[in-house]
Each structure stands twice: as structure tokens, then as C-alpha cells.
Coordinates of N, CA, C and O in Angstrom, one line a residue:
M93 N 24.1 -83.4 7.2 CA 23.6 -82.4 8.0 C 24.2 -81.1 7.7 O 23.6 -80.1 7.9
R94 N 25.3 -81.3 7.1 CA 26.0 -80.1 6.7 C 25.2 -79.3 5.6 O 25.1 -78.1 5.6
V95 N 24.6 -80.0 4.8 CA 23.8 -79.5 3.7 C 22.6 -78.8 4.3 O 22.2 -77.7 3.9
A96 N 22.0 -79.5 5.2 CA 20.8 -78.9 5.8 C 21.1 -77.6 6.6 O 20.4 -76.7 6.6
L97 N 22.2 -77.7 7.3 CA 22.6 -76.5 8.1 C 23.0 -75.3 7.2 O 22.6 -74.2 7.4
T98 N 23.6 -75.6 6.0 CA 23.9 -74.6 5.1 C 22.7 -74.0 4.5 O 22.6 -72.8 4.3
F99 N 21.7 -74.9 4.2 CA 20.5 -74.4 3.7 C 19.8 -73.5 4.7 O 19.2 -72.5 4.4
A100 N 19.8 -74.0 6.0 CA 19.1 -73.2 7.0 C 19.8 -71.8 7.2 O 19.2 -70.8 7.4
V101 N 21.1 -71.8 7.2 CA 21.9 -70.6 7.3 C 21.6 -69.7 6.1 O 21.4 -68.5 6.2
S102 N 21.6 -70.3 4.9 CA 21.4 -69.5 3.7 C 19.9 -69.0 3.7 O 19.7 -67.9 3.2
A103 N 19.0 -69.8 4.2 CA 17.6 -69.3 4.3 C 17.5 -68.2 5.3 O 16.8 -67.2 5.0
V104 N 18.1 -68.3 6.4 CA 18.1 -67.2 7.4 C 18.9 -66.0 6.8 O 18.4 -64.9 6.9
G105 N 20.0 -66.3 6.1 CA 20.7 -65.2 5.5 C 19.9 -64.5 4.4 O 20.0 -63.3 4.2
N106 N 19.2 -65.3 3.6 CA 18.3 -64.8 2.6 C 17.3 -63.9 3.2 O 16.9 -62.8 2.7
R107 N 16.7 -64.3 4.3 CA 15.7 -63.5 4.9 C 16.3 -62.2 5.4 O 15.7 -61.1 5.3
L108 N 17.4 -62.3 6.0 CA 18.1 -61.1 6.5 C 18.5 -60.1 5.3 O 18.2 -58.9 5.4
V109 N 19.0 -60.7 4.3 CA 19.4 -59.9 3.1 C 18.1 -59.3 2.5 O 18.1 -58.2 2.1
T110 N 17.1 -60.1 2.5 CA 15.8 -59.6 1.9 C 15.3 -58.5 2.7 O 14.8 -57.5 2.2
R111 N 15.4 -58.6 4.0 CA 15.0 -57.5 4.9 C 15.8 -56.3 4.6 O 15.2 -55.2 4.5
V112 N 17.1 -56.4 4.6 CA 17.9 -55.2 4.3 C 17.6 -54.6 3.0 O 17.5 -53.4 2.8
V113 N 17.5 -55.5 2.0 CA 17.2 -55.0 0.6 C 15.8 -54.3 0.7 O 15.6 -53.2 0.1
G114 N 14.8 -54.8 1.4 CA 13.5 -54.2 1.5 C 13.6 -52.9 2.2 O 13.0 -51.9 1.8
M115 N 14.4 -52.8 3.2 CA 14.6 -51.6 3.9 C 15.3 -50.5 3.0 O 14.9 -49.3 3.0
L116 N 16.2 -51.0 2.3 CA 16.9 -50.1 1.4 C 16.0 -49.5 0.3 O 16.0 -48.3 -0.1
H117 N 15.1 -50.4 -0.2 CA 14.1 -50.0 -1.2 C 13.2 -48.9 -0.6 O 12.8 -47.9 -1.3
K118 N 12.8 -49.2 0.6 CA 11.9 -48.2 1.3 C 12.6 -46.9 1.5 O 12.0 -45.8 1.3
M119 N 13.8 -47.0 1.9 CA 14.6 -45.7 2.1 C 14.8 -45.0 0.8 O 14.7 -43.8 0.7
Q120 N 15.0 -45.8 -0.3 CA 15.2 -45.2 -1.6 C 13.9 -44.5 -2.0 O 13.9 -43.3 -2.5
A121 N 12.8 -45.1 -1.7 CA 11.5 -44.5 -2.1 C 11.3 -43.2 -1.3 O 10.8 -42.2 -1.8
K122 N 11.6 -43.2 0.0 CA 11.5 -42.0 0.8 C 12.4 -40.9 0.3 O 12.0 -39.8 0.2
V123 N 13.6 -41.3 0.0 CA 14.6 -40.3 -0.5 C 14.1 -39.7 -1.8 O 14.2 -38.5 -2.0
E124 N 13.6 -40.5 -2.7 CA 13.1 -40.0 -4.0 C 11.9 -39.1 -3.8 O 11.8 -38.1 -4.4
A125 N 11.0 -39.5 -2.8 CA 9.8 -38.6 -2.6 C 10.3 -37.3 -2.0 O 9.8 -36.2 -2.4
A126 N 11.2 -37.3 -1.1 CA 11.7 -36.1 -0.5 C 12.4 -35.3 -1.6 O 12.3 -34.0 -1.6
D127 N 13.1 -35.9 -2.5 CA 13.8 -35.2 -3.6 C 12.8 -34.6 -4.5 O 12.9 -33.4 -4.9
E128 N 11.7 -35.3 -4.8 CA 10.6 -34.8 -5.6 C 10.0 -33.5 -4.9 O 9.7 -32.5 -5.6
Q129 N 9.8 -33.7 -3.6 CA 9.2 -32.5 -2.9 C 10.1 -31.3 -2.9 O 9.7 -30.2 -3.1
A130 N 11.4 -31.6 -2.7 CA 12.4 -30.5 -2.7 C 12.4 -29.8 -4.0 O 12.5 -28.6 -4.2
T131 N 12.3 -30.7 -5.1 CA 12.4 -30.1 -6.5 C 11.2 -29.3 -6.7 O 11.3 -28.2 -7.3
L132 N 10.0 -29.7 -6.3 CA 8.8 -28.9 -6.4 C 8.9 -27.6 -5.7 O 8.5 -26.5 -6.2
L133 N 9.4 -27.7 -4.4 CA 9.5 -26.4 -3.6 C 10.5 -25.5 -4.3 O 10.3 -24.3 -4.4
Y134 N 11.6 -26.0 -4.8 CA 12.6 -25.2 -5.5 C 12.0 -24.5 -6.7 O 12.2 -23.3 -7.0
K135 N 11.2 -25.3 -7.5 CA 10.6 -24.7 -8.7 C 9.6 -23.6 -8.3 O 9.5 -22.6 -9.0
K136 N 8.8 -23.9 -7.3 CA 7.9 -22.9 -6.8 C 8.6 -21.6 -6.4 O 8.2 -20.5 -6.7
Y137 N 9.7 -21.8 -5.6 CA 10.4 -20.6 -5.1 C 11.1 -19.9 -6.3 O 11.0 -18.7 -6.4
E138 N 11.6 -20.7 -7.2 CA 12.3 -20.1 -8.4 C 11.2 -19.3 -9.2 O 11.5 -18.2 -9.7
C139 N 10.1 -19.9 -9.4 CA 9.0 -19.2 -10.1 C 8.6 -18.0 -9.4 O 8.4 -16.9 -10.0
F140 N 8.4 -18.1 -8.1 CA 8.1 -16.9 -7.3 C 9.1 -15.8 -7.4 O 8.7 -14.6 -7.6
C141 N 10.4 -16.1 -7.4 CA 11.4 -15.1 -7.5 C 11.4 -14.5 -8.9 O 11.6 -13.3 -9.1
D142 N 11.2 -15.4 -9.9 CA 11.2 -14.9 -11.3 C 10.0 -13.9 -11.5 O 10.2 -12.9 -12.1
R143 N 8.9 -14.3 -11.0 CA 7.7 -13.5 -11.2 C 7.7 -12.2 -10.3 O 7.3 -11.1 -10.7
N144 N 8.3 -12.3 -9.2 CA 8.2 -11.2 -8.2 C 9.5 -10.4 -8.2 O 9.7 -9.5 -7.3
Q145 N 10.5 -10.7 -9.1 CA 11.7 -10.0 -9.0 C 11.5 -8.5 -9.3 O 12.1 -7.6 -8.6
E146 N 10.7 -8.1 -10.2 CA 10.4 -6.7 -10.5 C 9.8 -6.0 -9.3 O 10.2 -4.9 -8.9
A147 N 8.8 -6.7 -8.7 CA 8.2 -6.1 -7.5 C 9.2 -6.0 -6.4 O 9.2 -5.0 -5.6
L148 N 10.1 -7.0 -6.2 CA 11.1 -6.9 -5.2 C 12.1 -5.7 -5.5 O 12.5 -5.0 -4.6
H149 N 12.4 -5.5 -6.7 CA 13.3 -4.3 -7.1 C 12.6 -3.0 -6.8 O 13.2 -2.1 -6.3
E150 N 11.3 -3.0 -7.1 CA 10.5 -1.8 -6.8 C 10.5 -1.5 -5.3 O 10.6 -0.4 -4.8
Q151 N 10.2 -2.6 -4.5 CA 10.2 -2.5 -3.1 C 11.6 -2.0 -2.5 O 11.7 -1.2 -1.6
L152 N 12.7 -2.6 -3.1 CA 14.0 -2.1 -2.7 C 14.2 -0.7 -3.0 O 14.8 0.1 -2.3
D153 N 13.8 -0.2 -4.2 CA 13.9 1.2 -4.6 C 13.2 2.1 -3.6 O 13.6 3.1 -3.2
E154 N 11.9 1.6 -3.3 CA 11.1 2.4 -2.3 C 11.8 2.5 -0.9 O 11.9 3.6 -0.3
V155 N 12.3 1.4 -0.5 CA 13.1 1.4 0.8 C 14.3 2.3 0.7 O 14.6 3.0 1.6
G156 N 15.0 2.3 -0.5 CA 16.1 3.2 -0.7 C 15.7 4.6 -0.6 O 16.4 5.4 0.0
R157 N 14.6 4.9 -1.2 CA 14.1 6.3 -1.2 C 13.7 6.7 0.3 O 14.0 7.8 0.7
R158 N 13.1 5.8 1.0 CA 12.7 6.1 2.4 C 14.0 6.3 3.2 O 14.0 7.2 4.1
V159 N 15.0 5.5 3.0 CA 16.2 5.6 3.7 C 16.8 7.0 3.4 O 17.3 7.7 4.3
A160 N 16.9 7.4 2.1 CA 17.4 8.7 1.8 C 16.7 9.8 2.4 O 17.2 10.8 2.9
A161 N 15.3 9.7 2.4 CA 14.5 10.7 3.0 C 14.7 10.8 4.5 O 14.8 11.9 5.1
S162 N 14.9 9.7 5.1 CA 15.2 9.6 6.6 C 16.5 10.3 6.9 O 16.7 11.0 7.8
V163 N 17.5 9.9 6.0 CA 18.8 10.5 6.2 C 18.8 12.0 6.1 O 19.3 12.8 6.9
N164 N 18.0 12.5 5.0 CA 17.9 14.0 4.8 C 17.2 14.6 6.0 O 17.5 15.7 6.5
E165 N 16.1 13.9 6.5 CA 15.4 14.5 7.7 C 16.3 14.5 8.9 O 16.2 15.5 9.6
V166 N 17.1 13.5 9.1 CA 18.0 13.5 10.3 C 19.0 14.6 10.1 O 19.3 15.3 11.1
E167 N 19.6 14.8 8.9 CA 20.5 15.9 8.7 C 19.9 17.2 8.9 O 20.5 18.1 9.5
S168 N 18.6 17.4 8.5 CA 17.9 18.6 8.7 C 17.7 18.9 10.1 O 17.9 20.0 10.6
D169 N 17.3 17.8 10.8 CA 17.0 18.0 12.3 C 18.3 18.3 13.0 O 18.3 19.1 14.0
Q170 N 19.4 17.7 12.6 CA 20.7 18.1 13.2 C 21.1 19.5 12.9 O 21.6 20.2 13.8
A171 N 20.9 20.0 11.7 CA 21.2 21.4 11.4 C 20.2 22.3 12.2 O 20.7 23.3 12.8
Q172 N 19.0 22.0 12.3 CA 18.1 22.8 13.2 C 18.5 22.8 14.6 O 18.5 23.8 15.3
R173 N 18.9 21.6 15.1 CA 19.4 21.6 16.5 C 20.6 22.4 16.7 O 20.7 23.1 17.7
A174 N 21.5 22.4 15.7 CA 22.7 23.2 15.8 C 22.3 24.7 15.9 O 22.9 25.5 16.6
Q175 N 21.4 25.1 15.0 CA 20.9 26.5 15.0 C 20.3 26.8 16.3 O 20.5 27.9 16.8
V176 N 19.5 25.9 16.8 CA 18.8 26.2 18.1 C 19.8 26.4 19.2 O 19.7 27.2 20.1
V177 N 20.8 25.5 19.2 CA 21.9 25.6 20.2 C 22.6 26.9 20.1 O 22.9 27.6 21.1
A178 N 22.9 27.4 18.9 CA 23.6 28.6 18.7 C 22.7 29.8 19.1 O 23.2 30.7 19.8
D179 N 21.4 29.7 18.8 CA 20.5 30.8 19.2 C 20.3 30.8 20.7 O 20.2 31.9 21.3
L180 N 20.3 29.7 21.3 CA 20.2 29.6 22.8 C 21.5 30.2 23.4 O 21.4 30.9 24.4
A181 N 22.6 30.0 22.8 CA 23.9 30.6 23.4 C 23.8 32.1 23.2 O 24.2 32.8 24.2
I182 N 23.3 32.6 22.1 CA 23.2 34.0 21.9 C 22.2 34.6 22.9 O 22.4 35.7 23.5
A183 N 21.0 33.9 23.0 CA 20.0 34.4 24.0 C 20.5 34.4 25.4 O 20.2 35.3 26.2
K184 N 21.3 33.4 25.8 CA 21.9 33.3 27.1 C 22.9 34.5 27.3 O 22.9 35.2 28.3
G185 N 23.6 34.9 26.3 CA 24.5 36.0 26.3 C 23.7 37.3 26.5 O 24.1 38.2 27.3
H186 N 22.6 37.4 25.7 CA 21.8 38.6 25.8 C 21.1 38.7 27.2 O 21.0 39.8 27.8
Q187 N 20.8 37.5 27.8 CA 20.1 37.5 29.1 C 21.1 37.9 30.1 O 20.8 38.7 31.0
D188 N 22.4 37.4 30.0 CA 23.4 37.9 31.0 C 23.7 39.3 30.9 O 23.8 40.0 31.9
Q189 N 23.8 39.8 29.6 CA 24.0 41.3 29.4 C 22.8 42.1 29.9 O 23.0 43.1 30.6
G190 N 21.6 41.6 29.7 CA 20.4 42.3 30.2 C 20.4 42.3 31.7 O 20.0 43.3 32.3
T191 N 20.8 41.2 32.3 CA 20.8 41.1 33.8 C 21.8 42.1 34.4 O 21.6 42.9 35.3
Q192 N 23.0 42.2 33.7 CA 24.0 43.2 34.1 C 23.5 44.6 34.0 O 23.7 45.5 34.8
T193 N 22.9 44.9 32.8 CA 22.4 46.2 32.6 C 21.3 46.6 33.6 O 21.2 47.7 34.0
L194 N 20.4 45.6 33.9 CA 19.3 45.9 34.8 C 19.9 46.2 36.2 O 19.5 47.1 36.9
A195 N 21.0 45.4 36.6 CA 21.6 45.7 37.9 C 22.3 47.1 37.9 O 22.1 47.8 38.9
K196 N 22.9 47.5 36.8 CA 23.5 48.8 36.7 C 22.4 49.9 36.8 O 22.6 50.9 37.5
A197 N 21.3 49.6 36.1 CA 20.2 50.6 36.1 C 19.6 50.8 37.5 O 19.3 51.9 37.9
A198 N 19.5 49.6 38.2 CA 18.9 49.7 39.5 C 19.9 50.4 40.5 O 19.4 51.3 41.3
D199 N 21.2 50.2 40.3 CA 22.1 51.0 41.1 C 22.1 52.4 40.8 O 22.1 53.3 41.7
Q200 N 22.0 52.8 39.5 CA 21.9 54.2 39.1 C 20.6 54.8 39.7 O 20.7 55.9 40.2
R201 N 19.5 54.1 39.6 CA 18.2 54.7 40.1 C 18.3 54.9 41.6 O 17.8 55.9 42.1
A202 N 18.9 53.9 42.3 CA 19.1 54.1 43.8 C 20.0 55.3 44.1 O 19.7 56.1 45.0
K203 N 21.0 55.4 43.3 CA 21.9 56.6 43.5 C 21.2 57.9 43.3 O 21.3 58.9 44.1
E204 N 20.4 58.0 42.2 CA 19.7 59.1 41.8 C 18.6 59.4 42.9 O 18.4 60.6 43.2
Q205 N 18.0 58.4 43.4 CA 17.0 58.6 44.5 C 17.6 59.2 45.7 O 17.1 60.1 46.4
R206 N 18.8 58.7 46.1 CA 19.5 59.2 47.3 C 19.9 60.7 47.1 O 19.7 61.5 47.9
E207 N 20.4 61.0 45.8 CA 20.7 62.4 45.5 C 19.5 63.3 45.5 O 19.5 64.4 46.1
F208 N 18.4 62.8 45.0 CA 17.1 63.5 45.0 C 16.6 63.8 46.4 O 16.3 64.9 46.7
E209 N 16.7 62.8 47.2 CA 16.3 62.9 48.6 C 17.1 63.9 49.4 O 16.6 64.8 50.2
A210 N 18.5 63.9 49.1 CA 19.4 64.8 49.8 C 19.1 66.3 49.3 O 19.1 67.2 50.1
Q211 N 18.9 66.4 48.0 CA 18.6 67.7 47.4 C 17.3 68.2 47.9 O 17.1 69.4 48.2
Q212 N 16.3 67.3 48.0 CA 15.0 67.7 48.4 C 15.0 68.2 49.9 O 14.4 69.2 50.2
E213 N 15.8 67.5 50.7 CA 16.0 67.9 52.1 C 16.5 69.3 52.2 O 16.1 70.1 53.1
S214 N 17.4 69.7 51.3 CA 18.0 71.1 51.4 C 17.1 72.1 50.7 O 17.1 73.2 51.1
L215 N 16.4 71.7 49.7 CA 15.6 72.6 48.9 C 14.2 73.0 49.5 O 13.7 74.1 49.3
V216 N 13.6 72.0 50.2 CA 12.3 72.2 50.7 C 12.2 73.4 51.6 O 11.4 74.3 51.5
P217 N 13.2 73.5 52.6 CA 13.1 74.7 53.5 C 13.5 76.0 52.7 O 12.9 77.1 53.0
Q218 N 14.3 75.9 51.7 CA 14.7 77.1 50.9 C 13.5 77.6 50.1 O 13.2 78.8 50.1
V219 N 12.8 76.6 49.6 CA 11.6 77.0 48.8 C 10.5 77.6 49.7 O 9.9 78.6 49.4
A220 N 10.4 77.1 50.9 CA 9.4 77.6 51.9 C 9.8 79.0 52.2 O 8.9 79.9 52.3
Q221 N 11.1 79.3 52.5 CA 11.5 80.7 52.8 C 11.3 81.6 51.6 O 10.9 82.8 51.9
L222 N 11.6 81.2 50.4 CA 11.4 82.0 49.3 C 9.9 82.3 49.1 O 9.5 83.4 48.7
T223 N 9.1 81.3 49.3 CA 7.6 81.5 49.2 C 7.1 82.5 50.2 O 6.3 83.4 49.8
Q224 N 7.7 82.5 51.4 CA 7.3 83.5 52.4 C 7.7 84.8 52.0 O 7.0 85.8 52.2
A225 N 9.0 84.9 51.5 CA 9.5 86.2 51.1 C 8.7 86.8 49.9 O 8.3 88.0 49.9
V226 N 8.3 86.0 48.9 CA 7.5 86.5 47.8 C 6.1 86.9 48.3 O 5.6 87.9 47.9
A227 N 5.5 86.1 49.2 CA 4.2 86.5 49.7 C 4.3 87.8 50.5 O 3.4 88.7 50.4
A228 N 5.3 88.0 51.2 CA 5.5 89.3 52.0 C 5.7 90.4 51.0 O 5.1 91.5 51.3
L229 N 6.4 90.2 50.0 CA 6.6 91.3 49.0 C 5.3 91.6 48.3 O 5.1 92.8 48.0
R230 N 4.5 90.6 48.0 CA 3.2 90.9 47.3 C 2.3 91.7 48.2 O 1.5 92.4 47.7
Q231 N 2.4 91.4 49.5 CA 1.5 92.2 50.4 C 1.9 93.6 50.6 O 1.2 94.4 51.1
G232 N 3.1 93.9 50.2 CA 3.6 95.2 50.3 C 4.3 95.5 51.5 O 4.8 96.6 51.8
T233 N 4.4 94.5 52.4 CA 5.2 94.7 53.6 C 6.6 94.2 53.4 O 6.8 93.2 52.7
S234 N 7.5 94.8 54.0 CA 8.9 94.3 53.8 C 9.2 93.2 54.7 O 8.8 93.2 55.9
P235 N 9.8 92.2 54.2 CA 10.2 91.0 55.0 C 11.2 91.4 56.1 O 12.0 92.4 55.9
S236 N 11.2 90.7 57.1 CA 12.2 91.0 58.1 C 13.6 90.6 57.6 O 13.8 89.8 56.7
L237 N 14.6 91.1 58.3 CA 16.0 90.9 57.9 C 16.3 89.4 58.0 O 17.1 88.9 57.3
L238 N 15.7 88.7 59.0 CA 16.0 87.3 59.2 C 15.5 86.5 58.0 O 16.2 85.6 57.5
Q239 N 14.3 86.9 57.5 CA 13.7 86.2 56.3 C 14.6 86.5 55.1 O 14.9 85.6 54.3
L240 N 15.1 87.7 55.0 CA 16.0 88.0 53.9 C 17.3 87.3 53.9 O 17.8 86.8 52.9
A241 N 17.8 87.1 55.1 CA 19.1 86.4 55.3 C 18.9 84.9 54.9 O 19.7 84.3 54.2
G242 N 17.8 84.3 55.3 CA 17.5 82.9 55.0 C 17.3 82.7 53.5 O 17.7 81.8 52.9
A243 N 16.5 83.7 52.9 CA 16.3 83.6 51.5 C 17.6 83.8 50.7 O 17.8 83.1 49.7
N244 N 18.4 84.7 51.2 CA 19.7 84.9 50.6 C 20.6 83.6 50.6 O 21.2 83.2 49.6
R245 N 20.6 83.0 51.8 CA 21.4 81.7 51.9 C 20.8 80.7 51.0 O 21.5 79.9 50.4
A246 N 19.5 80.6 50.9 CA 18.8 79.6 50.1 C 19.1 79.8 48.7 O 19.4 78.8 47.9
A247 N 19.1 81.0 48.2 CA 19.4 81.3 46.8 C 20.9 81.0 46.5 O 21.2 80.4 45.4
Q248 N 21.8 81.3 47.4 CA 23.2 81.0 47.2 C 23.5 79.5 47.2 O 24.3 79.0 46.4
A249 N 22.8 78.7 48.0 CA 23.1 77.3 48.2 C 22.3 76.4 47.2 O 22.6 75.2 47.0
S250 N 21.3 77.0 46.5 CA 20.5 76.2 45.6 C 21.2 75.7 44.4 O 21.7 76.5 43.6
S251 N 21.2 74.4 44.2 CA 21.8 73.9 43.0 C 20.8 73.7 41.9 O 21.1 73.4 40.8
A252 N 19.5 73.9 42.3 CA 18.4 73.8 41.3 C 18.4 75.0 40.4 O 17.8 75.0 39.3
L253 N 19.0 76.2 40.8 CA 18.9 77.4 40.0 C 20.2 77.5 39.1 O 21.3 77.1 39.5
T254 N 20.0 78.0 37.9 CA 21.1 78.3 37.1 C 21.9 79.5 37.6 O 21.4 80.2 38.5
Y255 N 23.0 79.7 37.1 CA 23.8 80.9 37.5 C 23.1 82.2 37.4 O 23.1 83.0 38.3
E256 N 22.5 82.4 36.2 CA 21.7 83.6 36.0 C 20.5 83.8 36.9 O 20.3 84.9 37.4
E257 N 19.8 82.7 37.1 CA 18.7 82.7 38.0 C 19.1 83.0 39.5 O 18.5 83.8 40.2
R258 N 20.2 82.4 39.9 CA 20.8 82.7 41.2 C 21.2 84.2 41.4 O 20.9 84.8 42.4
Q259 N 21.8 84.7 40.3 CA 22.2 86.1 40.4 C 21.0 87.0 40.4 O 21.0 88.0 41.2
L260 N 20.0 86.7 39.7 CA 18.8 87.5 39.6 C 18.1 87.5 41.0 O 17.7 88.5 41.5
A261 N 18.1 86.3 41.6 CA 17.4 86.2 42.9 C 18.2 87.0 44.0 O 17.7 87.7 44.8
L262 N 19.6 86.8 43.9 CA 20.4 87.5 44.9 C 20.3 89.1 44.7 O 20.2 89.8 45.7
D263 N 20.3 89.5 43.4 CA 20.1 90.9 43.2 C 18.8 91.4 43.7 O 18.7 92.5 44.4
F264 N 17.7 90.6 43.5 CA 16.4 91.0 44.0 C 16.4 91.1 45.5 O 15.9 92.0 46.1
L265 N 17.0 90.1 46.2 CA 17.0 90.1 47.6 C 17.9 91.2 48.2 O 17.5 91.8 49.2
Q266 N 19.0 91.5 47.5 CA 19.8 92.6 48.0 C 19.1 93.9 47.8 O 19.2 94.8 48.7
G267 N 18.3 94.1 46.8 CA 17.5 95.3 46.5 C 16.4 95.4 47.6 O 16.1 96.5 48.1
A268 N 15.8 94.3 48.0 CA 14.8 94.3 49.0 C 15.4 94.6 50.3 O 14.8 95.3 51.2
S269 N 16.6 94.1 50.6 CA 17.3 94.3 51.8 C 17.6 95.8 52.0 O 17.5 96.4 53.0
A270 N 18.1 96.4 50.9 CA 18.4 97.8 50.9 C 17.2 98.7 51.1 O 17.2 99.7 51.9
S271 N 16.0 98.3 50.5 CA 14.8 99.1 50.6 C 14.2 98.9 52.0 O 13.7 99.8 52.6
S272 N 14.4 97.7 52.6 CA 13.9 97.6 54.0 C 14.7 98.4 55.0 O 14.3 98.9 56.0
Q273 N 16.1 98.5 54.7 CA 16.9 99.3 55.6 C 16.5 100.8 55.4 O 16.5 101.5 56.4
D274 N 16.2 101.2 54.2 CA 15.8 102.6 53.9 C 14.5 102.9 54.6 O 14.3 104.0 55.2
S275 N 13.6 101.9 54.6 CA 12.3 102.2 55.1 C 12.3 102.2 56.7 O 11.6 102.9 57.3
S276 N 13.3 101.5 57.2 CA 13.4 101.5 58.7 C 14.0 102.8 59.2 O 13.8 103.2 60.3
E277 N 14.8 103.5 58.3 CA 15.3 104.8 58.7 C 14.3 105.9 58.7 O 14.4 106.9 59.4
I278 N 13.3 105.8 57.9 CA 12.3 106.8 57.8 C 11.5 106.9 59.0 O 11.2 106.9 59.9

């Protein structure tokens, strides 16, 4: 029985070994097929790289030129921005200076307007008196002493007349005053 049992174990062992050997053969076939496929893919890739290497270098050169152009453009834009910032600062300074000048000019105009109004207030009555005196002289009638005194004061106080004009007006009025006094004595 021992022989039969050994045979049975060896038959079962043979079947098991046969199965393992069969599985190993199948695995070896799969590995060889995968290896063949990997070799084919590698050769295709290697062929692609060999054939397209020049095209790849051209593409790399083109990308390099684009990068250089982009860098130049960025640098140019940065320089333009710096110039615009500087121009803006100058314009801001000119605007501030213009605003100050405008404020000074407005103050000066207001001051001159007040001076003009004050001068006009004093000169309008004086001009009216002088106009009356000239009209009376043209008519040949002598002005009254009150009109002469008012015209005399107006001529002396007038800042619109130069010194020579003021003296001429005063001389004229004094001459008219003397002639009116002479005519009243007759």
C-alpha cells in the first residue's frame, strides 16, 4: 500500500507541479509579449524622437524667441509705466502750482475790485462836479463858489489825475474863482 500511496501522492504532486509549470509558462509568455510590446513602443518613440528632433529644436528656438520678445515687451512696459508715473508726478506738481497761482490771482482780483469800487465811490461825485463846472464854463456863466470849492476839492483828492493834470485843473479852477470874484465886484 505504501507503493500505491506514493504513486498517488506523486501523481497528485505531478499534477500540482504540472499546473505550476503551466502557470509559469503562461506567465513567461505574457511577460515576453509585454516585453515585445514595450520594445515596439520604445522603438516607435525613439524613431519619433530621432525624426522630430530637428522640429523640436526649432520649436524650442521659437519658444525662446517668444520668451525674449515677451521679456523685452515687459521691460518696455515697465519703462513706459515709470515714465508715466514721473509725468504724472510732474503734472500733479504743475496742477498744485496752478491751483496756488489761481488762488493768488483770485485774491488779487478781489483786492483790485475792492480798490476800484472804493476809488469809484470817491471819483463819481468828483467827476459829476467837474462835469457841471465845465458845462457852466461853456455856457459862459460863472459857476458858483460852492461848485468851485467842490471841484477844487475833487481835483486835489483825485488819485486818477497825474500831478501835472492836477496842477493844471487847480490852476484853471483858481483862475475861474478869481474871475468870478472879479465879475461879482462889477
